[in-house]
Coordinates of C-alpha atoms in Angstrom, one line a residue:
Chain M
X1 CA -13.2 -25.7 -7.5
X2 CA -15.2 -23.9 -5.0
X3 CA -15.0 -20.4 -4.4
X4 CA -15.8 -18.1 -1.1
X5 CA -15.9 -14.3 -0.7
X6 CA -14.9 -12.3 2.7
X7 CA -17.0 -9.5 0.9
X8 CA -17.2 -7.3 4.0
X9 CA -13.5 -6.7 3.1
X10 CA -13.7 -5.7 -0.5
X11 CA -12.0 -2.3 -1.3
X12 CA -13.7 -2.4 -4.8
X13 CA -10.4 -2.7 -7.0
X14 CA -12.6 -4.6 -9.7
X15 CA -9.3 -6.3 -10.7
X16 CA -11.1 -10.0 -10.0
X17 CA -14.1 -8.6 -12.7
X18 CA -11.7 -7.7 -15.1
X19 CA -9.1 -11.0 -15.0
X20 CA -12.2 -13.3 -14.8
X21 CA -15.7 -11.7 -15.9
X22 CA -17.5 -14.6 -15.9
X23 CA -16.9 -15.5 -12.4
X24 CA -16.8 -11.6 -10.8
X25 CA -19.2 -8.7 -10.7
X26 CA -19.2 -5.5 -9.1
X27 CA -22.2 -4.1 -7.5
X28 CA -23.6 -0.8 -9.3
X29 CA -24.0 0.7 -5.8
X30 CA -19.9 0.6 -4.1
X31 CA -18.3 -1.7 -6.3
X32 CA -18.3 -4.3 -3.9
X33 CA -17.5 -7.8 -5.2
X34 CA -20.2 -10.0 -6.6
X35 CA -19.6 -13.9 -7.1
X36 CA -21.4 -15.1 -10.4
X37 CA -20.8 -18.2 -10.1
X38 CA -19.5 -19.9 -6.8
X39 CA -18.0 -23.4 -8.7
X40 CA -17.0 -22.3 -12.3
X41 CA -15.8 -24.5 -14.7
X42 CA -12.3 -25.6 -15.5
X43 CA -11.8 -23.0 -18.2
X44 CA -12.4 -20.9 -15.7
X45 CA -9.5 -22.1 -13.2
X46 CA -6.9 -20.7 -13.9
X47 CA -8.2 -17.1 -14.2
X48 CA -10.1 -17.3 -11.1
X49 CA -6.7 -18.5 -9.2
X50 CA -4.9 -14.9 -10.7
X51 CA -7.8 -13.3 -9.6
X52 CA -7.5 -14.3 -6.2
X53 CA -3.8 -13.7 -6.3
X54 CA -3.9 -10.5 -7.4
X55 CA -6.8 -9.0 -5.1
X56 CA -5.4 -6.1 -2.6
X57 CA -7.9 -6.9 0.0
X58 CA -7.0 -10.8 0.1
X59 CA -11.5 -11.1 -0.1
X60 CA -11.3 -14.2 -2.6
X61 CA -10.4 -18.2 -1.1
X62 CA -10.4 -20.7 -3.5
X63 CA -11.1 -24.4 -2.2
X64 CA -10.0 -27.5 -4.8
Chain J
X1 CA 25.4 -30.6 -0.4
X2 CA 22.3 -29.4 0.5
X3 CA 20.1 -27.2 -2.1
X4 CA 20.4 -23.6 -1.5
X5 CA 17.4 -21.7 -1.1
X6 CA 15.6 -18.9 -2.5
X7 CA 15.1 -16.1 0.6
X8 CA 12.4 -13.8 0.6
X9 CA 13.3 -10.9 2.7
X10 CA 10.1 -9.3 3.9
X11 CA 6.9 -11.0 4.7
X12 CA 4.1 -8.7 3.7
X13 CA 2.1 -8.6 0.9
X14 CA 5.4 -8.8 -1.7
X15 CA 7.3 -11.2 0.0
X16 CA 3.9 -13.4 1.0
X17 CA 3.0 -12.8 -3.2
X18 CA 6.8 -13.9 -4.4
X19 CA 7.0 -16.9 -2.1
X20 CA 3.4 -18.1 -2.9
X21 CA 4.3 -17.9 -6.9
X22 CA 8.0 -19.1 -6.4
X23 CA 5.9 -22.4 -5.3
X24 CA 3.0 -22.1 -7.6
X25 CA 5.7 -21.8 -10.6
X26 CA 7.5 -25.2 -9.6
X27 CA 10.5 -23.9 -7.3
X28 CA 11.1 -27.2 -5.2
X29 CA 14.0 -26.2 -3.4
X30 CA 14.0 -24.6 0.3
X31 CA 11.9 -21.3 0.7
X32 CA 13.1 -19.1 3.2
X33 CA 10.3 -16.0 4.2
X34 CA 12.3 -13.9 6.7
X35 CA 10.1 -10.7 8.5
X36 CA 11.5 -8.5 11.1
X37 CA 7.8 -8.2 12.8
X38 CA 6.6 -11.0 15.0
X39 CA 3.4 -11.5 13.0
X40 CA 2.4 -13.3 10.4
X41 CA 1.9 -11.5 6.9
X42 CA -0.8 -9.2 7.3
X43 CA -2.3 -6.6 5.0
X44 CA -1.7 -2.6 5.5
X45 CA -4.3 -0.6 4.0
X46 CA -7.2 -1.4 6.6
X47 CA -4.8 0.1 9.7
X48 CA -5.2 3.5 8.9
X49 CA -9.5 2.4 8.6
X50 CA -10.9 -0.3 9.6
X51 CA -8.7 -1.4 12.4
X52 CA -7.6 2.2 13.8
X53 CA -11.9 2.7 13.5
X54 CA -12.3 -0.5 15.7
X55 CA -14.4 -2.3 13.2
X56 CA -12.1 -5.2 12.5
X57 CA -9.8 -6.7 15.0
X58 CA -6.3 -7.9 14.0
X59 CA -7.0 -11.2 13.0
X60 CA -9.4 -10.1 9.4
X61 CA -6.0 -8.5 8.2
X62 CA -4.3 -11.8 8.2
X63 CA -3.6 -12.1 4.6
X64 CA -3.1 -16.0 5.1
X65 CA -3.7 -18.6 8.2
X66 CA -0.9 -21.2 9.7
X67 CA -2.8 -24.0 7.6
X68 CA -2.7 -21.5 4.3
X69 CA 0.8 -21.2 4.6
X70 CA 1.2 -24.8 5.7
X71 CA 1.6 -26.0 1.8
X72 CA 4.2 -23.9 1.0
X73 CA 6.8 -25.7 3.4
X74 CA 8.5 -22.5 4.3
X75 CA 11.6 -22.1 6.8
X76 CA 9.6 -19.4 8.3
X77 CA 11.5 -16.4 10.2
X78 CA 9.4 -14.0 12.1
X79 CA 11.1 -11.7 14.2
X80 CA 13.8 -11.7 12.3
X81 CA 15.7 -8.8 10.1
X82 CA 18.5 -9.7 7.5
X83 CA 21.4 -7.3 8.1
X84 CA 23.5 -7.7 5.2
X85 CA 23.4 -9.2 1.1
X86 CA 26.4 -9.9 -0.3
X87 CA 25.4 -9.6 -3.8
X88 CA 28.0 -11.7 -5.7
X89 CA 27.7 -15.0 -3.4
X90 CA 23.9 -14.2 -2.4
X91 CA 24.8 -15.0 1.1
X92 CA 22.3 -12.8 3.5
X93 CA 23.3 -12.1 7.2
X94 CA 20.4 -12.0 9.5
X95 CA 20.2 -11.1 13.2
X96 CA 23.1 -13.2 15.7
X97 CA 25.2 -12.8 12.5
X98 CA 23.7 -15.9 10.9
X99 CA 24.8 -16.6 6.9
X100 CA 22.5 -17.4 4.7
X101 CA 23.8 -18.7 0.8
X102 CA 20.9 -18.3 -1.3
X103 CA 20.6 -19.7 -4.9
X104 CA 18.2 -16.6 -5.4
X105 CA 17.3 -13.5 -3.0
X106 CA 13.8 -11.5 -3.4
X107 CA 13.8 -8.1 -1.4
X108 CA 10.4 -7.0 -0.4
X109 CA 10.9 -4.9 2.8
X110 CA 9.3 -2.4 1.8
X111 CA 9.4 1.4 4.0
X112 CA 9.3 2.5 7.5
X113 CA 7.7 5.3 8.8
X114 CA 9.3 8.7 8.8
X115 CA 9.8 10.3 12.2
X116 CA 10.2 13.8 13.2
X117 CA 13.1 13.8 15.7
X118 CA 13.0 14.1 19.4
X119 CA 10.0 12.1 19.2
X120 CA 11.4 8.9 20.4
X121 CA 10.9 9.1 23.8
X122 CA 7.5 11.2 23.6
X123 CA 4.4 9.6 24.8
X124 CA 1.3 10.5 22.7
X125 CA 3.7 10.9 19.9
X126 CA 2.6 8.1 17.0
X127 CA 3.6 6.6 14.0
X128 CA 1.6 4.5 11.4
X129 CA 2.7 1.6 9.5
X130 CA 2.9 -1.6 11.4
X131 CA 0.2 -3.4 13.2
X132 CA 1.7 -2.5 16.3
X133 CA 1.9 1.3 15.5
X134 CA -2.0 1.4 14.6
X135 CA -3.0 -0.8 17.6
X136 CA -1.1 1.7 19.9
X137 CA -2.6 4.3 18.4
X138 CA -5.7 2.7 18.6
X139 CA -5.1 2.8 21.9
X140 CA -5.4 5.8 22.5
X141 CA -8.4 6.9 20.0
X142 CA -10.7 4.4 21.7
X143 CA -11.7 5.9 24.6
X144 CA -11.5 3.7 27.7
X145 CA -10.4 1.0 25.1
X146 CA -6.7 0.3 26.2
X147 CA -5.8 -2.8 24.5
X148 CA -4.6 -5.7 26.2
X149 CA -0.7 -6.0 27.4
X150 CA -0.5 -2.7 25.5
X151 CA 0.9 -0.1 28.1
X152 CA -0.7 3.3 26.4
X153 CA -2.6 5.9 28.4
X154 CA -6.2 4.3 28.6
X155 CA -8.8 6.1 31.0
X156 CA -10.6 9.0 29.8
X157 CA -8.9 8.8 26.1
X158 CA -7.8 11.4 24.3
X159 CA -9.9 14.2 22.9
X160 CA -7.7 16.4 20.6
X161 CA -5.6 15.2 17.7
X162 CA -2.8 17.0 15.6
X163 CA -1.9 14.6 12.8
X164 CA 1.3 15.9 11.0
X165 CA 1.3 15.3 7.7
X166 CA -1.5 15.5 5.0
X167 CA -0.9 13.2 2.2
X168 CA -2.7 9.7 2.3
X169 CA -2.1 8.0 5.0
X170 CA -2.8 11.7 7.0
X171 CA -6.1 11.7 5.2
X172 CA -7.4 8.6 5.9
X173 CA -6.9 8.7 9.8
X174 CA -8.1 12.4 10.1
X175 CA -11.1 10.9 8.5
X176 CA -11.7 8.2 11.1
X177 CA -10.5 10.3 13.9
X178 CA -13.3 12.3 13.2
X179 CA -15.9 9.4 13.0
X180 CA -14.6 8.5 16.4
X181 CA -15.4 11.9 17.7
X182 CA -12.3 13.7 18.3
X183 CA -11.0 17.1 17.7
X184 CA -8.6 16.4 14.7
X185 CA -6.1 19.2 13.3
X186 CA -3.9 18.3 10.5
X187 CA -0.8 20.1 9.9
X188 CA 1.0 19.7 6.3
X189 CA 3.6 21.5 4.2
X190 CA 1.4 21.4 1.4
X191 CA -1.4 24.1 1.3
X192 CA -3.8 21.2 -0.2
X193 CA -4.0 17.7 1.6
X194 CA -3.1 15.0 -0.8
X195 CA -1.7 17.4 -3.0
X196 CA 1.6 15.9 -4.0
X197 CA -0.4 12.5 -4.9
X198 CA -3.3 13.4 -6.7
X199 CA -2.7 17.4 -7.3
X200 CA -4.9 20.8 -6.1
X201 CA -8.2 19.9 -7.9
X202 CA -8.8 16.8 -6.1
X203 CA -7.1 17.8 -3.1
X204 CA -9.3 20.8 -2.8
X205 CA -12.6 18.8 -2.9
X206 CA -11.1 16.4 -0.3
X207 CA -10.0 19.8 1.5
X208 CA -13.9 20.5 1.9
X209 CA -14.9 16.9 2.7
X210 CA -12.3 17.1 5.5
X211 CA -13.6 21.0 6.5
X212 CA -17.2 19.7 6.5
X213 CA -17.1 17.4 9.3
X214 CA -15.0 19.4 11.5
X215 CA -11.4 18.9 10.6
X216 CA -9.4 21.6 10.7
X217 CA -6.7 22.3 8.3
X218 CA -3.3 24.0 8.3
X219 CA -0.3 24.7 6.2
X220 CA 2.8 24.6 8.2
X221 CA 6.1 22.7 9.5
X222 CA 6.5 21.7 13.0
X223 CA 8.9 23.4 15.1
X224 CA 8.7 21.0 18.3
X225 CA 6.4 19.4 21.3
X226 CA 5.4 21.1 24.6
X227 CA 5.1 18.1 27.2
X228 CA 4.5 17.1 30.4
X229 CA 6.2 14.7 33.2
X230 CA 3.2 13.3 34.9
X231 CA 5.7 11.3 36.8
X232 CA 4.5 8.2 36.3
X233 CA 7.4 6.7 35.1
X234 CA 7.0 6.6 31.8
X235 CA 8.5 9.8 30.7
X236 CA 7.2 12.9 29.3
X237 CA 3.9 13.3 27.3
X238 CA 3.2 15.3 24.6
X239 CA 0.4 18.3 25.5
X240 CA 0.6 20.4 22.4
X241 CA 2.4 20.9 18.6
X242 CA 4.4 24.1 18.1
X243 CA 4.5 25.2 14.2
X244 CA 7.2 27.7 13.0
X245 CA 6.5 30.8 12.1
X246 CA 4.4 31.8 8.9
X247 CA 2.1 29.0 9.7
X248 CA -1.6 29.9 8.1
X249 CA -4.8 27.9 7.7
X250 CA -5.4 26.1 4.8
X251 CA -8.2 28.2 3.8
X252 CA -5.2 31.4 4.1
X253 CA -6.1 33.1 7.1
X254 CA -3.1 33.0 10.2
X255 CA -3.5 29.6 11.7
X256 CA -4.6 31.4 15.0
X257 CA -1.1 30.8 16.8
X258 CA 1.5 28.8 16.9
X259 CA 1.2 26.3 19.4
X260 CA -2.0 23.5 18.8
X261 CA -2.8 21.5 22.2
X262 CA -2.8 17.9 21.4
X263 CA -3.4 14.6 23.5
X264 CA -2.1 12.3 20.8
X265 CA 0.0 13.2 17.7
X266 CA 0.2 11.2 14.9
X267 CA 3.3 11.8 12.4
X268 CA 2.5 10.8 9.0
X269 CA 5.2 12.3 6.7
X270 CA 5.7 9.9 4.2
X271 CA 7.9 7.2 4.6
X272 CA 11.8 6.1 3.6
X273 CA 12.4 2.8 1.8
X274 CA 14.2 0.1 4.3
X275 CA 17.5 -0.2 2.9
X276 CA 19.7 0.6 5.2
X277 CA 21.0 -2.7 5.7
X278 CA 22.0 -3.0 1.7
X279 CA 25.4 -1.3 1.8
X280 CA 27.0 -3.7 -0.8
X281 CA 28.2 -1.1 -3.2
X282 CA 26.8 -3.6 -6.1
X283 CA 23.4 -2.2 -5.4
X284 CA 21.6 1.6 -5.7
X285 CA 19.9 2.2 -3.0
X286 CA 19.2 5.8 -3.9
X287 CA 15.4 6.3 -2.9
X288 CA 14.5 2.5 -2.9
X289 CA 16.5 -0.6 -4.6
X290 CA 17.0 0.1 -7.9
X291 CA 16.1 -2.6 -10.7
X292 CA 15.9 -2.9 -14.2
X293 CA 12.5 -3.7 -16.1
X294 CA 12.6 -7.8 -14.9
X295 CA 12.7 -6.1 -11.5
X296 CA 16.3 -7.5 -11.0
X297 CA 18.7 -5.3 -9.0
X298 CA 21.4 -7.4 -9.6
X299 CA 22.2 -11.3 -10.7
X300 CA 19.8 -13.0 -8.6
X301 CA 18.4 -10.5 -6.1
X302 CA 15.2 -9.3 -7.1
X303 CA 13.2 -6.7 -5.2
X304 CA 9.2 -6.3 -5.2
X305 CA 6.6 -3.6 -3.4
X306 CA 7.0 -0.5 -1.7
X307 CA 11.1 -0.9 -1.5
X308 CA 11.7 -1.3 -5.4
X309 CA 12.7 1.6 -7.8
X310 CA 12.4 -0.2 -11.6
X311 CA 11.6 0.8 -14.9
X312 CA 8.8 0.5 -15.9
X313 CA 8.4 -0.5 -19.5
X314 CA 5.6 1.9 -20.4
X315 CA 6.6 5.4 -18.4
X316 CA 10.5 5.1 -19.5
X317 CA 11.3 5.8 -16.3
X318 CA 12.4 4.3 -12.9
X319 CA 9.2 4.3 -10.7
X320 CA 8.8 3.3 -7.4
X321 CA 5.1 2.4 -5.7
X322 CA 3.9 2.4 -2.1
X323 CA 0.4 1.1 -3.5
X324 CA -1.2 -2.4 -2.0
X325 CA -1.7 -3.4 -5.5
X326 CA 1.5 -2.8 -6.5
X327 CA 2.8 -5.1 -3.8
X328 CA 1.1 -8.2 -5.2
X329 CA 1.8 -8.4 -8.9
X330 CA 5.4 -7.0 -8.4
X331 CA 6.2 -9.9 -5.7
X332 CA 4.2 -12.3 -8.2
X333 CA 6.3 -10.6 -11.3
X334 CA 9.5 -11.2 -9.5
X335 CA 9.4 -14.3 -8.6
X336 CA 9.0 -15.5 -12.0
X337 CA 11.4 -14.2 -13.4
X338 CA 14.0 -14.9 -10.3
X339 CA 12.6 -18.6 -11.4
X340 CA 13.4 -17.7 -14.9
X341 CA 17.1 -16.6 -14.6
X342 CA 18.1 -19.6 -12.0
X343 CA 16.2 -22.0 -15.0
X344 CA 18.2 -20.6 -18.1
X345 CA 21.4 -20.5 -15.6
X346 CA 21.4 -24.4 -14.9
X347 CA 19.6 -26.9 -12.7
X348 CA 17.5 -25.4 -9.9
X349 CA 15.1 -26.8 -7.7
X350 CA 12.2 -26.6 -10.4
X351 CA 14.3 -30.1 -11.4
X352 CA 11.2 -31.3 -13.7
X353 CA 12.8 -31.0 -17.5
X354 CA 10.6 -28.2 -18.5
X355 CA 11.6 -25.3 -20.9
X356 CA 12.9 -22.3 -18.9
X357 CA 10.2 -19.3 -19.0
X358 CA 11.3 -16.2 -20.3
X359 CA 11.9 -13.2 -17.7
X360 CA 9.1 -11.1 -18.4
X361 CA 9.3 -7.0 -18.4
X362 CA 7.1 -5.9 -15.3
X363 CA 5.0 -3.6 -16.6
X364 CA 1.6 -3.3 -14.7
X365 CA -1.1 -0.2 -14.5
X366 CA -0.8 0.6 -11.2
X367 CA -3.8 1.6 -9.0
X368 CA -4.5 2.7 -5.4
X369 CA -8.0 3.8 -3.6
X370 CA -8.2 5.8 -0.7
X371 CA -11.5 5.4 2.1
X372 CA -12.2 8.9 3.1
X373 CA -15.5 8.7 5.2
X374 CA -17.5 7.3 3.3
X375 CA -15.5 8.6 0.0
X376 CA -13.6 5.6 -2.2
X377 CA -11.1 7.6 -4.3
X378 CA -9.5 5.1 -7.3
X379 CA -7.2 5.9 -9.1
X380 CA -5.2 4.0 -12.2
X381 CA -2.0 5.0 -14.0
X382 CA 0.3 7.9 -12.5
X383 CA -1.2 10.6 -10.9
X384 CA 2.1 12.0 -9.0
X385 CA 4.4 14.3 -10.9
X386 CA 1.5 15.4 -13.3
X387 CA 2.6 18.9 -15.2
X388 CA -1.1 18.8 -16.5
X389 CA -4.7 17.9 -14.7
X390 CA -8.1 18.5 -15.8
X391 CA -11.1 17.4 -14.0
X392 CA -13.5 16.5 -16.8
X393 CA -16.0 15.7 -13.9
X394 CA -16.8 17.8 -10.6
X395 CA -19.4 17.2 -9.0
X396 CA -19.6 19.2 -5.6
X397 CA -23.2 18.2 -4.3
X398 CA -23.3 15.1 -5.9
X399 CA -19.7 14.1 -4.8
X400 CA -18.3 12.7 -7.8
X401 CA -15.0 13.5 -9.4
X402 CA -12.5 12.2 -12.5
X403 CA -9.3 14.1 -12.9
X404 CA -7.2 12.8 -16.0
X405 CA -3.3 13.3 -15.4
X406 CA -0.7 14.5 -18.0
X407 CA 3.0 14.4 -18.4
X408 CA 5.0 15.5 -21.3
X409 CA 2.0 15.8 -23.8
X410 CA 0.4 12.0 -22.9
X411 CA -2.4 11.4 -21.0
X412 CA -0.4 9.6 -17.4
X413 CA -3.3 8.8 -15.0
X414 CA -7.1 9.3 -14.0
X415 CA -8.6 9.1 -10.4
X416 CA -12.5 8.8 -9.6
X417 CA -14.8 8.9 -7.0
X418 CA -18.5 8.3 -7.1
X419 CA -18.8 7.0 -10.7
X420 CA -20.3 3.4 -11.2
X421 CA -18.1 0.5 -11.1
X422 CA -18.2 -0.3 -14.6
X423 CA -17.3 3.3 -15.8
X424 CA -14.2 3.1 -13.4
X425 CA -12.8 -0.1 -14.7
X426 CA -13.2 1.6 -18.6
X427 CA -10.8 4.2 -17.5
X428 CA -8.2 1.6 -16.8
X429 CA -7.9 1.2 -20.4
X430 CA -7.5 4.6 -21.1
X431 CA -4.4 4.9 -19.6
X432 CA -2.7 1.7 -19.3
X433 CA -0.5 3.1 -22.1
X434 CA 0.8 6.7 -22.1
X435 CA -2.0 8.1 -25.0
X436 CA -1.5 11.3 -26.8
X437 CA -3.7 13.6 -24.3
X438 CA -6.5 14.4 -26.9
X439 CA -7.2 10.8 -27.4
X440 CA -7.5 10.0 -24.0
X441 CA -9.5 12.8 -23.5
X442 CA -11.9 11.5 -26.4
X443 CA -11.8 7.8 -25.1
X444 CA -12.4 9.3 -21.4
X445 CA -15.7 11.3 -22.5
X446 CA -16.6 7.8 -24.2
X447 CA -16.1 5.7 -21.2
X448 CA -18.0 8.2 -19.3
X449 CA -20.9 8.5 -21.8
X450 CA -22.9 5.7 -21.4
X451 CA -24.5 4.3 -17.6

């Protein structure tokens, strides 16, 4: 899994940091979306997939 | 025979979210996405900002691309509205009368934009909900910026703005009217903008953001439009906003007289759910479609976003959402457990052997944020209907605020601005359960302790 941010349009929801913390930050400054890790491990999958789903502002693609 | 399929009606963010999970969650069968505007799904919240501003162009609000969708084998139809469900066969009519027997039905589509009458035919006289609304709009704001094939006054642009209307939506394009340069009145029935969602507190700190740059405020209803024929063919134009009497400025002198020039008028007075075409007496349509907790309005039909009245699990009550957020996880939440019902009802397209999931209880914290120059406002929980609100922080100079919201002794809803990320998502906690209001007062001062 490889993951890619359209960060320019992040509304700062911080839903992706809370469904997958290890993955998602938020920066101190406007909450804008942080990627902590750009090819997570399995474990991580599934929660990274819900994360993406779930975003308002559609910022998160996920590439298999 | 041929499989039935499962129809989403609506293709924005709740019927994109429902069709995307009813083939993530193994449904096999055909996939119908029907949306009465011509593009493909698209996302809302940046047309009253980025796009009305001219920062993004319509293409970043794509919420997915042709080769996205590709995957999901949909029998795509744009341009198209359904007309009719008949809830007991789930056999949709859409436009030229066409019958459509579904195995399952998901209604997400979602509100249209309340108008003020006589405003049909008025040019200069907006609405803002579809792309096509803000582009024409956009139109107009931008000076000398007349968008291709659209036929809006171009030229000199327009100077003066009355936006009727000041909840959100008002809010947010006063704000980048503003940025843009124009004069920009807004004229509301409420004495506070914003009031009804977020209450007087907040709304009188947004009041002064607004006031600050330049925006001026009043509290009044519109009687009518003064316009002009410039003779052009294209009928009359809107030159100016009349307000009944007893109209005042929001700060509580007399709004100065009655009448308020204006080039371009946008009418943003809230909006009425779309379901207008759901007379089957099997449904309640009273303010939205209503559903029970699974989000089912009836055996089958399922409805998701801004157009679905349900109750939520938590709140006890039916509750209904125009919030982006809201939009996804509902679509997500109904399409499982549409799956759900047609699994523990017999075969269905999921065909595989696998145990039925359970329907689930849709029961989600909901959330919206507003862009007010350069203002985020977040908010968690219910904030609307409060019949208690203290604002543990307010910060004038420092422009930070957290209002907690009560109902019926628990502790509803909190909204932010200009707190740090991390203390933000700590107040989700707090009231993703109705708490007593003195515990979430305690756990509030807690998450706002530390950082």
């Amino acid at each position: 899994m490889k993951i890619t941010l359209d960060a320019d349009k992040c509304c700062a929801a911080g839903q992706c940091v809370l469904i997958a913390p290890e993955v998602f930050d938020q920066r101190d400054e406007d909450g804008v979306v942080v990627l902590l890790d750009a090819a997570p491990p399995a474990a991580q999958h599934d929660a990274v997939r819900e994360a993406a789903a779930i975003c308002p502002a559609a910022v998160i693609e996920v590439h298999a | 025979m041929t499989a039935r399929p499962i129809a989403v009606v609506g293709a924005s963010a709740a019927g994109l979210a429902a069709a995307e999970t009813l083939r993530r969650s193994g449904w096999r069968g055909p996939l119908t996405l029907i949306g009465a505007e011509p593009h493909l799904p698209y996302d809302r919240p940046p047309l009253s900002k980025q796009l009305l501003h001219g920062a993004w162009e319509p293409e970043k609000l794509r919420l997915r691309t042709e080769e996205q969708l590709a995957p999901l084998d949909l029998d795509l139809r744009l341009g198209t509205r359904a007309t009719g469900l008949d809830v007991a066969t789930r056999t949709l009519t859409l436009d030229g009368a066409e019958s459509l027997a579904c195995a399952g039905v998901v209604i997400a589509t979602g509100v249209a934009a309340r108008t003020l009458p006589g405003t049909d035919r008025l040019t200069g006289v907006h609405t803002l909900r579809t792309l096509d609304d803000a582009l024409a709009l956009r139109g107009r704001l931008t000076k000398g910026g007349t968008p291709a094939g659209e036929g809006v006054a171009g030229g000199g642009g327009t100077r003066r703005l009355v936006i009727v209307g000041n909840g959100v939506l008002g809010c947010e394009a006063a704000a980048v009217a503003r940025e843009l340069g124009h004069e920009v009145t807004v004229v509301g029935i409420e004495g506070t903008p914003m009031a009804a969602a977020v209450g007087t507190d907040v709304g009188t700190l947004l009041a002064e953001e607004h006031r600050d740059r330049g925006v001026r405020l009043l509290t009044g209803t519109v009687e009518g439009f003064d316009t002009t024929d410039p003779g052009d063919g294209r009928g009359p134009q809107v030159t100016a906003v009349r307000l009944a009497p007893g109209s005042t400025s929001a700060s509580g002198g007399a709004a100065g007289g009655t009448r308020l020039p204006a080039d371009t008028v946008l009418v943003a007075i809230g909006s009425r759910p779309a379901v207008d075409w759901l007379t089957d007496p099997a449904l309640d349509t009273t303010d939205g479609l209503r559903c029970d907790a699974y989000c089912a309005a009836a055996p089958g039909v399922y409805a998701a976003g801004d157009v679905a009245r349900w109750d939520h699990p938590a709140h006890g009550r039916p509750l209904r959402f125009e919030h982006r957020m809201n939009a996804t996880e509902q679509g997500m939440a109904a399409a499982r457990n549409l799956l759900a019902e047609l699994a523990a009802d017999g075969p269905t397209g999921t065909g595989d052997g696998t145990p039925a999931p359970e329907r689930r209880p849709f029961a989600p914290v909901p959330y919206f944020w507003s862009d007010q120059y350069d203002l985020k406002i977040q908010a968690y929980g219910l904030t609307a209907g409060a019949d208690r609100v203290e604002t543990p922080v307010r910060d004038r100079a420092g422009r930070r605020i957290l209002a907690l919201y009560g109902r019926e002794g628990r502790a509803v809803g909190v909204l932010a601005a200009g707190l740090p990320p991390r203390q933000i998502r700590a107040l989700r906690a707090v009231v993703a359960d109705p708490l007593p209001w003195e515990e979430a007062r305690e756990r509030i001062a807690a998450a706002t302790a530390a950082g």
